[in-house]
Amino acid sequence: MTLHAIEISRSALLANVETFREVAPESRFMAVIKSNAYGHGMLEVAGLLAPHVDWFGVNTLAEARRIRAIVPEPPILVMGLNGWEDQPVPQGVTLVLASLQQIQAFGTRGIPFHIKIDTGLSRLGLRGSELDEALQYLAEHPQAPWTGVMTHFANVEDVTRQDYALEQIRRFQEAREQALAVAGSRSLLFHAAASAAALILPESRLDMIRVGISLYGLWPSNETRLSLLGRQGPLPILRAALSWRSQIVQIHSVPAGASVGYGCTARLERDSLLAVIPIGYFEGYDRLLSSRAHVLVRGRRAPVIGRVSMNMISVDVTHIPDACAGDRATLIGRDGAEIVSAEDLAAWAGTINYEIVSRIIGDLPRTLVT
Ligand SMILES: *Cc1c(COP(=O)(O)O)cnc(C)c1O
């Protein structure tokens, strides 16, 4: 096998889309594939999902162009802020405009756009008098190809009581009434929900759900899962799509008392067999995993010993005596009966699963597997 393999399960991705079709049968499904599809490989995921989803969501126009070069459908929404001023926008790409100034500058260029309303995240979006002015402008420019209105939630995945999100929905409904009043003959798509809201807040689903993390089979948070556990009906099944494998490149025996790695932060208490795996923080294996994470070798857990370096880690395989150079090492995924999940790595590194997967370096090859 090659030194590195990031395997993306087709059946898991398709099953997750299907799960959301069942969760929100009335809403269109946007697959959010920004940031290299959260580390899963944007073009691989786009090619697979194009026939199965209603929209793609990305952050940049550059991402939209790369996708449009390989698939003519579905439409793509560019949700981030990036200087489009003099860039050509391909067919089937819709921009998100988030300020009055942008709407005045781009609104009449013939490129379809959605507007973004700030309902409480206080990041991008129109609010207050700026929203009123923007809607006034759109009322006066009925030719502007305005096709949708969106907002984004602040804390759905952080809590089990959704008072804040419900207030955001209330504000969005208000903005919706205002928007419909000036839309004229334009028909507008209203959307708000990312994964967590799509899963737990039926009133957020509206015309479309924008699903990122859970498309890849990961829960947005424990709170999100807990929120659903308390309800009737089965918990939606999400299947983690990504496995990250590498290989043991060398094994050596190191005597008790030796220290391991930069900073001499780990010291061996017994004579040990240490395996070197050619993955480090450059490849996206966070340095905060030093002496905390486990990898899987021959179906057993092997703890990371000492610091994660730029391109290497050492793991203890003393208890896996048949381990040898060339053995597969699983950083994320299943090996036999054992699993290391993106959540496990997130907990060890003190971050969220989103960051763990999206930071796996883009130039390791992604392979679609069954
Ligand atoms: C990234 C993003 C999403 C997807 O969020 P998940 O929590 O990963 O489902 C949805 N909407 C917007 C605007 C985003 O930027």
mmCIF file of N, CA, C and O in Angstrom, residues 209-278:
data_model
loop_
_atom_site.group_PDB
_atom_site.id
_atom_site.type_symbol
_atom_site.label_atom_id
_atom_site.label_comp_id
_atom_site.label_asym_id
_atom_site.label_seq_id
_atom_site.Cartn_x
_atom_site.Cartn_y
_atom_site.Cartn_z
ATOM 1 N N ILE A 209 -31.826 22.935 3.673
ATOM 2 C CA ILE A 209 -30.879 22.756 4.781
ATOM 3 C C ILE A 209 -29.467 22.713 4.188
ATOM 4 O O ILE A 209 -29.268 22.216 3.076
ATOM 5 N N ARG A 210 -28.519 23.278 4.929
ATOM 6 C CA ARG A 210 -27.127 23.365 4.446
ATOM 7 C C ARG A 210 -26.267 22.466 5.334
ATOM 8 O O ARG A 210 -25.877 22.862 6.439
ATOM 9 N N VAL A 211 -25.977 21.280 4.853
ATOM 10 C CA VAL A 211 -25.385 20.276 5.732
ATOM 11 C C VAL A 211 -23.909 20.063 5.404
ATOM 12 O O VAL A 211 -23.561 19.703 4.275
ATOM 13 N N GLY A 212 -23.077 20.305 6.389
ATOM 14 C CA GLY A 212 -21.642 20.078 6.256
ATOM 15 C C GLY A 212 -21.223 18.884 7.102
ATOM 16 O O GLY A 212 -21.223 17.740 6.644
ATOM 17 N N ILE A 213 -20.919 19.140 8.351
ATOM 18 C CA ILE A 213 -20.277 18.123 9.199
ATOM 19 C C ILE A 213 -21.019 16.787 9.194
ATOM 20 O O ILE A 213 -20.397 15.727 9.144
ATOM 21 N N SER A 214 -22.341 16.817 9.212
ATOM 22 C CA SER A 214 -23.072 15.552 9.332
ATOM 23 C C SER A 214 -23.243 14.845 7.993
ATOM 24 O O SER A 214 -23.530 13.647 7.950
ATOM 25 N N LEU A 215 -23.021 15.562 6.900
ATOM 26 C CA LEU A 215 -22.910 14.892 5.602
ATOM 27 C C LEU A 215 -21.757 13.889 5.652
ATOM 28 O O LEU A 215 -21.805 12.823 5.038
ATOM 29 N N TYR A 216 -20.731 14.255 6.399
ATOM 30 C CA TYR A 216 -19.549 13.391 6.504
ATOM 31 C C TYR A 216 -19.708 12.359 7.615
ATOM 32 O O TYR A 216 -18.774 11.645 7.955
ATOM 33 N N GLY A 217 -20.884 12.340 8.225
ATOM 34 C CA GLY A 217 -21.190 11.311 9.217
ATOM 35 C C GLY A 217 -20.784 11.666 10.625
ATOM 36 O O GLY A 217 -20.738 10.789 11.499
ATOM 37 N N LEU A 218 -20.482 12.936 10.871
ATOM 38 C CA LEU A 218 -20.032 13.342 12.204
ATOM 39 C C LEU A 218 -21.127 14.173 12.868
ATOM 40 O O LEU A 218 -21.785 14.988 12.216
ATOM 41 N N TRP A 219 -21.282 13.998 14.160
ATOM 42 C CA TRP A 219 -22.247 14.807 14.899
ATOM 43 C C TRP A 219 -21.665 16.188 15.140
ATOM 44 O O TRP A 219 -20.479 16.305 15.475
ATOM 45 N N PRO A 220 -22.478 17.238 15.006
ATOM 46 C CA PRO A 220 -21.966 18.590 15.239
ATOM 47 C C PRO A 220 -21.428 18.754 16.660
ATOM 48 O O PRO A 220 -20.497 19.515 16.878
ATOM 49 N N SER A 221 -22.015 18.035 17.589
ATOM 50 C CA SER A 221 -21.560 18.106 18.980
ATOM 51 C C SER A 221 -22.298 17.037 19.760
ATOM 52 O O SER A 221 -23.282 16.463 19.296
ATOM 53 N N ASN A 222 -21.838 16.811 20.990
ATOM 54 C CA ASN A 222 -22.551 15.918 21.894
ATOM 55 C C ASN A 222 -23.908 16.472 22.271
ATOM 56 O O ASN A 222 -24.878 15.742 22.421
ATOM 57 N N GLU A 223 -23.966 17.799 22.432
ATOM 58 C CA GLU A 223 -25.241 18.438 22.796
ATOM 59 C C GLU A 223 -26.300 18.133 21.739
ATOM 60 O O GLU A 223 -27.463 17.915 22.061
ATOM 61 N N THR A 224 -25.872 18.157 20.473
ATOM 62 C CA THR A 224 -26.826 17.891 19.403
ATOM 63 C C THR A 224 -27.363 16.471 19.518
ATOM 64 O O THR A 224 -28.561 16.215 19.402
ATOM 65 N N ARG A 225 -26.453 15.540 19.771
ATOM 66 C CA ARG A 225 -26.876 14.152 19.899
ATOM 67 C C ARG A 225 -27.787 13.979 21.124
ATOM 68 O O ARG A 225 -28.825 13.333 21.052
ATOM 69 N N LEU A 226 -27.390 14.607 22.237
ATOM 70 C CA LEU A 226 -28.199 14.515 23.459
ATOM 71 C C LEU A 226 -29.593 15.096 23.248
ATOM 72 O O LEU A 226 -30.579 14.560 23.753
ATOM 73 N N SER A 227 -29.662 16.195 22.503
ATOM 74 C CA SER A 227 -30.959 16.826 22.262
ATOM 75 C C SER A 227 -31.910 15.848 21.592
ATOM 76 O O SER A 227 -33.101 15.849 21.845
ATOM 77 N N LEU A 228 -31.365 15.003 20.708
ATOM 78 C CA LEU A 228 -32.219 14.069 19.982
ATOM 79 C C LEU A 228 -32.523 12.827 20.797
ATOM 80 O O LEU A 228 -33.594 12.234 20.667
ATOM 81 N N LEU A 229 -31.578 12.447 21.660
ATOM 82 C CA LEU A 229 -31.782 11.230 22.458
ATOM 83 C C LEU A 229 -33.007 11.361 23.343
ATOM 84 O O LEU A 229 -33.683 10.397 23.618
ATOM 85 N N GLY A 230 -33.284 12.603 23.776
ATOM 86 C CA GLY A 230 -34.417 12.808 24.654
ATOM 87 C C GLY A 230 -35.768 12.743 23.938
ATOM 88 O O GLY A 230 -36.803 12.806 24.570
ATOM 89 N N ARG A 231 -35.745 12.613 22.621
ATOM 90 C CA ARG A 231 -37.027 12.653 21.891
ATOM 91 C C ARG A 231 -37.480 11.273 21.486
ATOM 92 O O ARG A 231 -36.716 10.338 21.503
ATOM 93 N N GLN A 232 -38.716 11.210 21.061
ATOM 94 C CA GLN A 232 -39.174 9.906 20.588
ATOM 95 C C GLN A 232 -38.666 9.672 19.178
ATOM 96 O O GLN A 232 -38.235 10.579 18.481
ATOM 97 N N GLY A 233 -38.698 8.425 18.811
ATOM 98 C CA GLY A 233 -38.227 8.062 17.478
ATOM 99 C C GLY A 233 -36.753 7.705 17.522
ATOM 100 O O GLY A 233 -36.052 8.073 18.455
ATOM 101 N N PRO A 234 -36.307 6.968 16.510
ATOM 102 C CA PRO A 234 -34.912 6.532 16.495
ATOM 103 C C PRO A 234 -33.973 7.709 16.204
ATOM 104 O O PRO A 234 -34.350 8.666 15.523
ATOM 105 N N LEU A 235 -32.764 7.602 16.750
ATOM 106 C CA LEU A 235 -31.734 8.599 16.467
ATOM 107 C C LEU A 235 -31.319 8.429 14.997
ATOM 108 O O LEU A 235 -31.091 7.323 14.552
ATOM 109 N N PRO A 236 -31.254 9.526 14.238
ATOM 110 C CA PRO A 236 -30.780 9.374 12.849
ATOM 111 C C PRO A 236 -29.399 8.714 12.849
ATOM 112 O O PRO A 236 -28.584 8.985 13.725
ATOM 113 N N ILE A 237 -29.187 7.869 11.879
ATOM 114 C CA ILE A 237 -27.888 7.186 11.813
ATOM 115 C C ILE A 237 -26.957 7.975 10.909
ATOM 116 O O ILE A 237 -27.287 8.264 9.752
ATOM 117 N N LEU A 238 -25.813 8.372 11.453
ATOM 118 C CA LEU A 238 -24.789 9.050 10.662
ATOM 119 C C LEU A 238 -23.599 8.110 10.558
ATOM 120 O O LEU A 238 -23.187 7.512 11.553
ATOM 121 N N ARG A 239 -23.080 7.984 9.364
ATOM 122 C CA ARG A 239 -21.944 7.066 9.162
ATOM 123 C C ARG A 239 -20.690 7.850 8.812
ATOM 124 O O ARG A 239 -20.639 8.514 7.775
ATOM 125 N N ALA A 240 -19.695 7.783 9.669
ATOM 126 C CA ALA A 240 -18.440 8.507 9.428
ATOM 127 C C ALA A 240 -17.830 8.014 8.118
ATOM 128 O O ALA A 240 -17.678 6.809 7.895
ATOM 129 N N ALA A 241 -17.502 8.961 7.237
ATOM 130 C CA ALA A 241 -17.083 8.590 5.887
ATOM 131 C C ALA A 241 -15.570 8.460 5.729
ATOM 132 O O ALA A 241 -15.102 7.844 4.776
ATOM 133 N N LEU A 242 -14.821 9.060 6.649
ATOM 134 C CA LEU A 242 -13.384 9.175 6.408
ATOM 135 C C LEU A 242 -12.561 8.234 7.280
ATOM 136 O O LEU A 242 -12.798 8.134 8.487
ATOM 137 N N SER A 243 -11.619 7.556 6.651
ATOM 138 C CA SER A 243 -10.602 6.818 7.404
ATOM 139 C C SER A 243 -9.236 7.344 6.974
ATOM 140 O O SER A 243 -8.992 7.531 5.778
ATOM 141 N N TRP A 244 -8.391 7.559 7.945
ATOM 142 C CA TRP A 244 -7.058 8.102 7.656
ATOM 143 C C TRP A 244 -6.033 7.048 8.046
ATOM 144 O O TRP A 244 -5.932 6.689 9.217
ATOM 145 N N ARG A 245 -5.330 6.547 7.034
ATOM 146 C CA ARG A 245 -4.361 5.478 7.292
ATOM 147 C C ARG A 245 -2.971 5.922 6.882
ATOM 148 O O ARG A 245 -2.789 6.672 5.931
ATOM 149 N N SER A 246 -2.025 5.394 7.605
ATOM 150 C CA SER A 246 -0.643 5.554 7.198
ATOM 151 C C SER A 246 0.025 4.197 7.393
ATOM 152 O O SER A 246 -0.656 3.160 7.371
ATOM 153 N N GLN A 247 1.313 4.210 7.610
ATOM 154 C CA GLN A 247 2.044 2.958 7.642
ATOM 155 C C GLN A 247 3.194 3.079 8.624
ATOM 156 O O GLN A 247 3.774 4.155 8.754
ATOM 157 N N ILE A 248 3.496 1.992 9.275
ATOM 158 C CA ILE A 248 4.711 1.990 10.107
ATOM 159 C C ILE A 248 5.914 1.924 9.163
ATOM 160 O O ILE A 248 5.968 1.051 8.288
ATOM 161 N N VAL A 249 6.825 2.880 9.303
ATOM 162 C CA VAL A 249 7.985 2.837 8.415
ATOM 163 C C VAL A 249 9.204 2.223 9.104
ATOM 164 O O VAL A 249 10.131 1.775 8.439
ATOM 165 N N GLN A 250 9.185 2.180 10.410
ATOM 166 C CA GLN A 250 10.323 1.588 11.105
ATOM 167 C C GLN A 250 9.912 1.219 12.523
ATOM 168 O O GLN A 250 9.094 1.916 13.128
ATOM 169 N N ILE A 251 10.485 0.128 13.028
ATOM 170 C CA ILE A 251 10.256 -0.229 14.443
ATOM 171 C C ILE A 251 11.614 -0.428 15.080
ATOM 172 O O ILE A 251 12.510 -1.016 14.474
ATOM 173 N N HIS A 252 11.761 0.069 16.273
ATOM 174 C CA HIS A 252 13.015 -0.187 16.956
ATOM 175 C C HIS A 252 12.777 -0.371 18.436
ATOM 176 O O HIS A 252 11.793 0.110 18.988
ATOM 177 N N SER A 253 13.703 -1.116 19.071
ATOM 178 C CA SER A 253 13.540 -1.310 20.507
ATOM 179 C C SER A 253 14.366 -0.274 21.232
ATOM 180 O O SER A 253 15.498 0.041 20.857
ATOM 181 N N VAL A 254 13.750 0.292 22.254
ATOM 182 C CA VAL A 254 14.364 1.391 22.990
ATOM 183 C C VAL A 254 14.332 0.999 24.465
ATOM 184 O O VAL A 254 13.293 0.543 24.961
ATOM 185 N N PRO A 255 15.444 1.161 25.154
ATOM 186 C CA PRO A 255 15.493 0.660 26.546
ATOM 187 C C PRO A 255 14.737 1.551 27.530
ATOM 188 O O PRO A 255 14.557 2.750 27.285
ATOM 189 N N ALA A 256 14.349 0.918 28.638
ATOM 190 C CA ALA A 256 13.724 1.659 29.741
ATOM 191 C C ALA A 256 14.617 2.836 30.117
ATOM 192 O O ALA A 256 15.842 2.746 30.077
ATOM 193 N N GLY A 257 13.995 3.952 30.436
ATOM 194 C CA GLY A 257 14.763 5.123 30.852
ATOM 195 C C GLY A 257 15.036 6.091 29.716
ATOM 196 O O GLY A 257 15.343 7.257 29.971
ATOM 197 N N ALA A 258 14.932 5.625 28.484
ATOM 198 C CA ALA A 258 15.184 6.539 27.347
ATOM 199 C C ALA A 258 14.064 7.575 27.264
ATOM 200 O O ALA A 258 12.924 7.309 27.621
ATOM 201 N N SER A 259 14.422 8.758 26.810
ATOM 202 C CA SER A 259 13.364 9.732 26.553
ATOM 203 C C SER A 259 13.075 9.747 25.058
ATOM 204 O O SER A 259 13.924 9.398 24.239
ATOM 205 N N VAL A 260 11.869 10.156 24.728
ATOM 206 C CA VAL A 260 11.382 10.022 23.350
ATOM 207 C C VAL A 260 10.917 11.371 22.820
ATOM 208 O O VAL A 260 10.086 12.041 23.440
ATOM 209 N N GLY A 261 11.467 11.754 21.677
ATOM 210 C CA GLY A 261 10.945 12.903 20.940
ATOM 211 C C GLY A 261 11.497 14.233 21.428
ATOM 212 O O GLY A 261 12.221 14.328 22.421
ATOM 213 N N TYR A 262 11.129 15.278 20.676
ATOM 214 C CA TYR A 262 11.552 16.644 21.005
ATOM 215 C C TYR A 262 11.131 17.037 22.417
ATOM 216 O O TYR A 262 10.018 16.712 22.853
ATOM 217 N N GLY A 263 12.015 17.741 23.068
ATOM 218 C CA GLY A 263 11.685 18.231 24.406
ATOM 219 C C GLY A 263 11.843 17.167 25.475
ATOM 220 O O GLY A 263 11.659 17.448 26.655
ATOM 221 N N CYS A 264 12.190 15.920 25.060
ATOM 222 C CA CYS A 264 12.318 14.818 26.019
ATOM 223 C C CYS A 264 11.122 14.780 26.966
ATOM 224 O O CYS A 264 11.269 14.626 28.173
ATOM 225 N N THR A 265 9.926 14.951 26.415
ATOM 226 C CA THR A 265 8.747 15.046 27.280
ATOM 227 C C THR A 265 8.257 13.689 27.752
ATOM 228 O O THR A 265 7.485 13.614 28.698
ATOM 229 N N ALA A 266 8.670 12.607 27.056
ATOM 230 C CA ALA A 266 8.213 11.282 27.478
ATOM 231 C C ALA A 266 9.431 10.438 27.825
ATOM 232 O O ALA A 266 10.466 10.520 27.170
ATOM 233 N N ARG A 267 9.283 9.621 28.849
ATOM 234 C CA ARG A 267 10.383 8.765 29.279
ATOM 235 C C ARG A 267 9.831 7.349 29.416
ATOM 236 O O ARG A 267 8.764 7.140 29.989
ATOM 237 N N LEU A 268 10.551 6.388 28.860
ATOM 238 C CA LEU A 268 10.036 5.012 28.851
ATOM 239 C C LEU A 268 10.247 4.363 30.211
ATOM 240 O O LEU A 268 11.334 4.414 30.778
ATOM 241 N N GLU A 269 9.171 3.712 30.689
ATOM 242 C CA GLU A 269 9.272 3.044 31.984
ATOM 243 C C GLU A 269 9.719 1.604 31.847
ATOM 244 O O GLU A 269 10.059 0.952 32.828
ATOM 245 N N ARG A 270 9.666 1.086 30.622
ATOM 246 C CA ARG A 270 10.075 -0.304 30.395
ATOM 247 C C ARG A 270 10.777 -0.360 29.046
ATOM 248 O O ARG A 270 10.657 0.562 28.236
ATOM 249 N N ASP A 271 11.487 -1.456 28.819
ATOM 250 C CA ASP A 271 12.034 -1.662 27.480
ATOM 251 C C ASP A 271 10.856 -1.695 26.506
ATOM 252 O O ASP A 271 9.876 -2.394 26.769
ATOM 253 N N SER A 272 10.981 -0.957 25.411
ATOM 254 C CA SER A 272 9.798 -0.773 24.565
ATOM 255 C C SER A 272 10.112 -0.972 23.094
ATOM 256 O O SER A 272 11.263 -0.806 22.655
ATOM 257 N N LEU A 273 9.068 -1.305 22.367
ATOM 258 C CA LEU A 273 9.138 -1.292 20.910
ATOM 259 C C LEU A 273 8.400 -0.051 20.437
ATOM 260 O O LEU A 273 7.208 0.109 20.720
ATOM 261 N N LEU A 274 9.117 0.815 19.740
ATOM 262 C CA LEU A 274 8.490 2.041 19.243
ATOM 263 C C LEU A 274 8.398 1.978 17.718
ATOM 264 O O LEU A 274 9.356 1.586 17.047
ATOM 265 N N ALA A 275 7.254 2.365 17.214
ATOM 266 C CA ALA A 275 7.043 2.391 15.755
ATOM 267 C C ALA A 275 6.976 3.838 15.303
ATOM 268 O O ALA A 275 6.349 4.675 15.956
ATOM 269 N N VAL A 276 7.620 4.127 14.184
ATOM 270 C CA VAL A 276 7.590 5.474 13.616
ATOM 271 C C VAL A 276 6.574 5.499 12.477
ATOM 272 O O VAL A 276 6.588 4.635 11.591
ATOM 273 N N ILE A 277 5.701 6.498 12.520
ATOM 274 C CA ILE A 277 4.674 6.681 11.483
ATOM 275 C C ILE A 277 4.878 8.062 10.860
ATOM 276 O O ILE A 277 5.016 9.053 11.592
ATOM 277 N N PRO A 278 4.927 8.147 9.534
ATOM 278 C CA PRO A 278 5.319 9.393 8.868
ATOM 279 C C PRO A 278 4.177 10.395 8.729
ATOM 280 O O PRO A 278 3.811 10.797 7.625
#
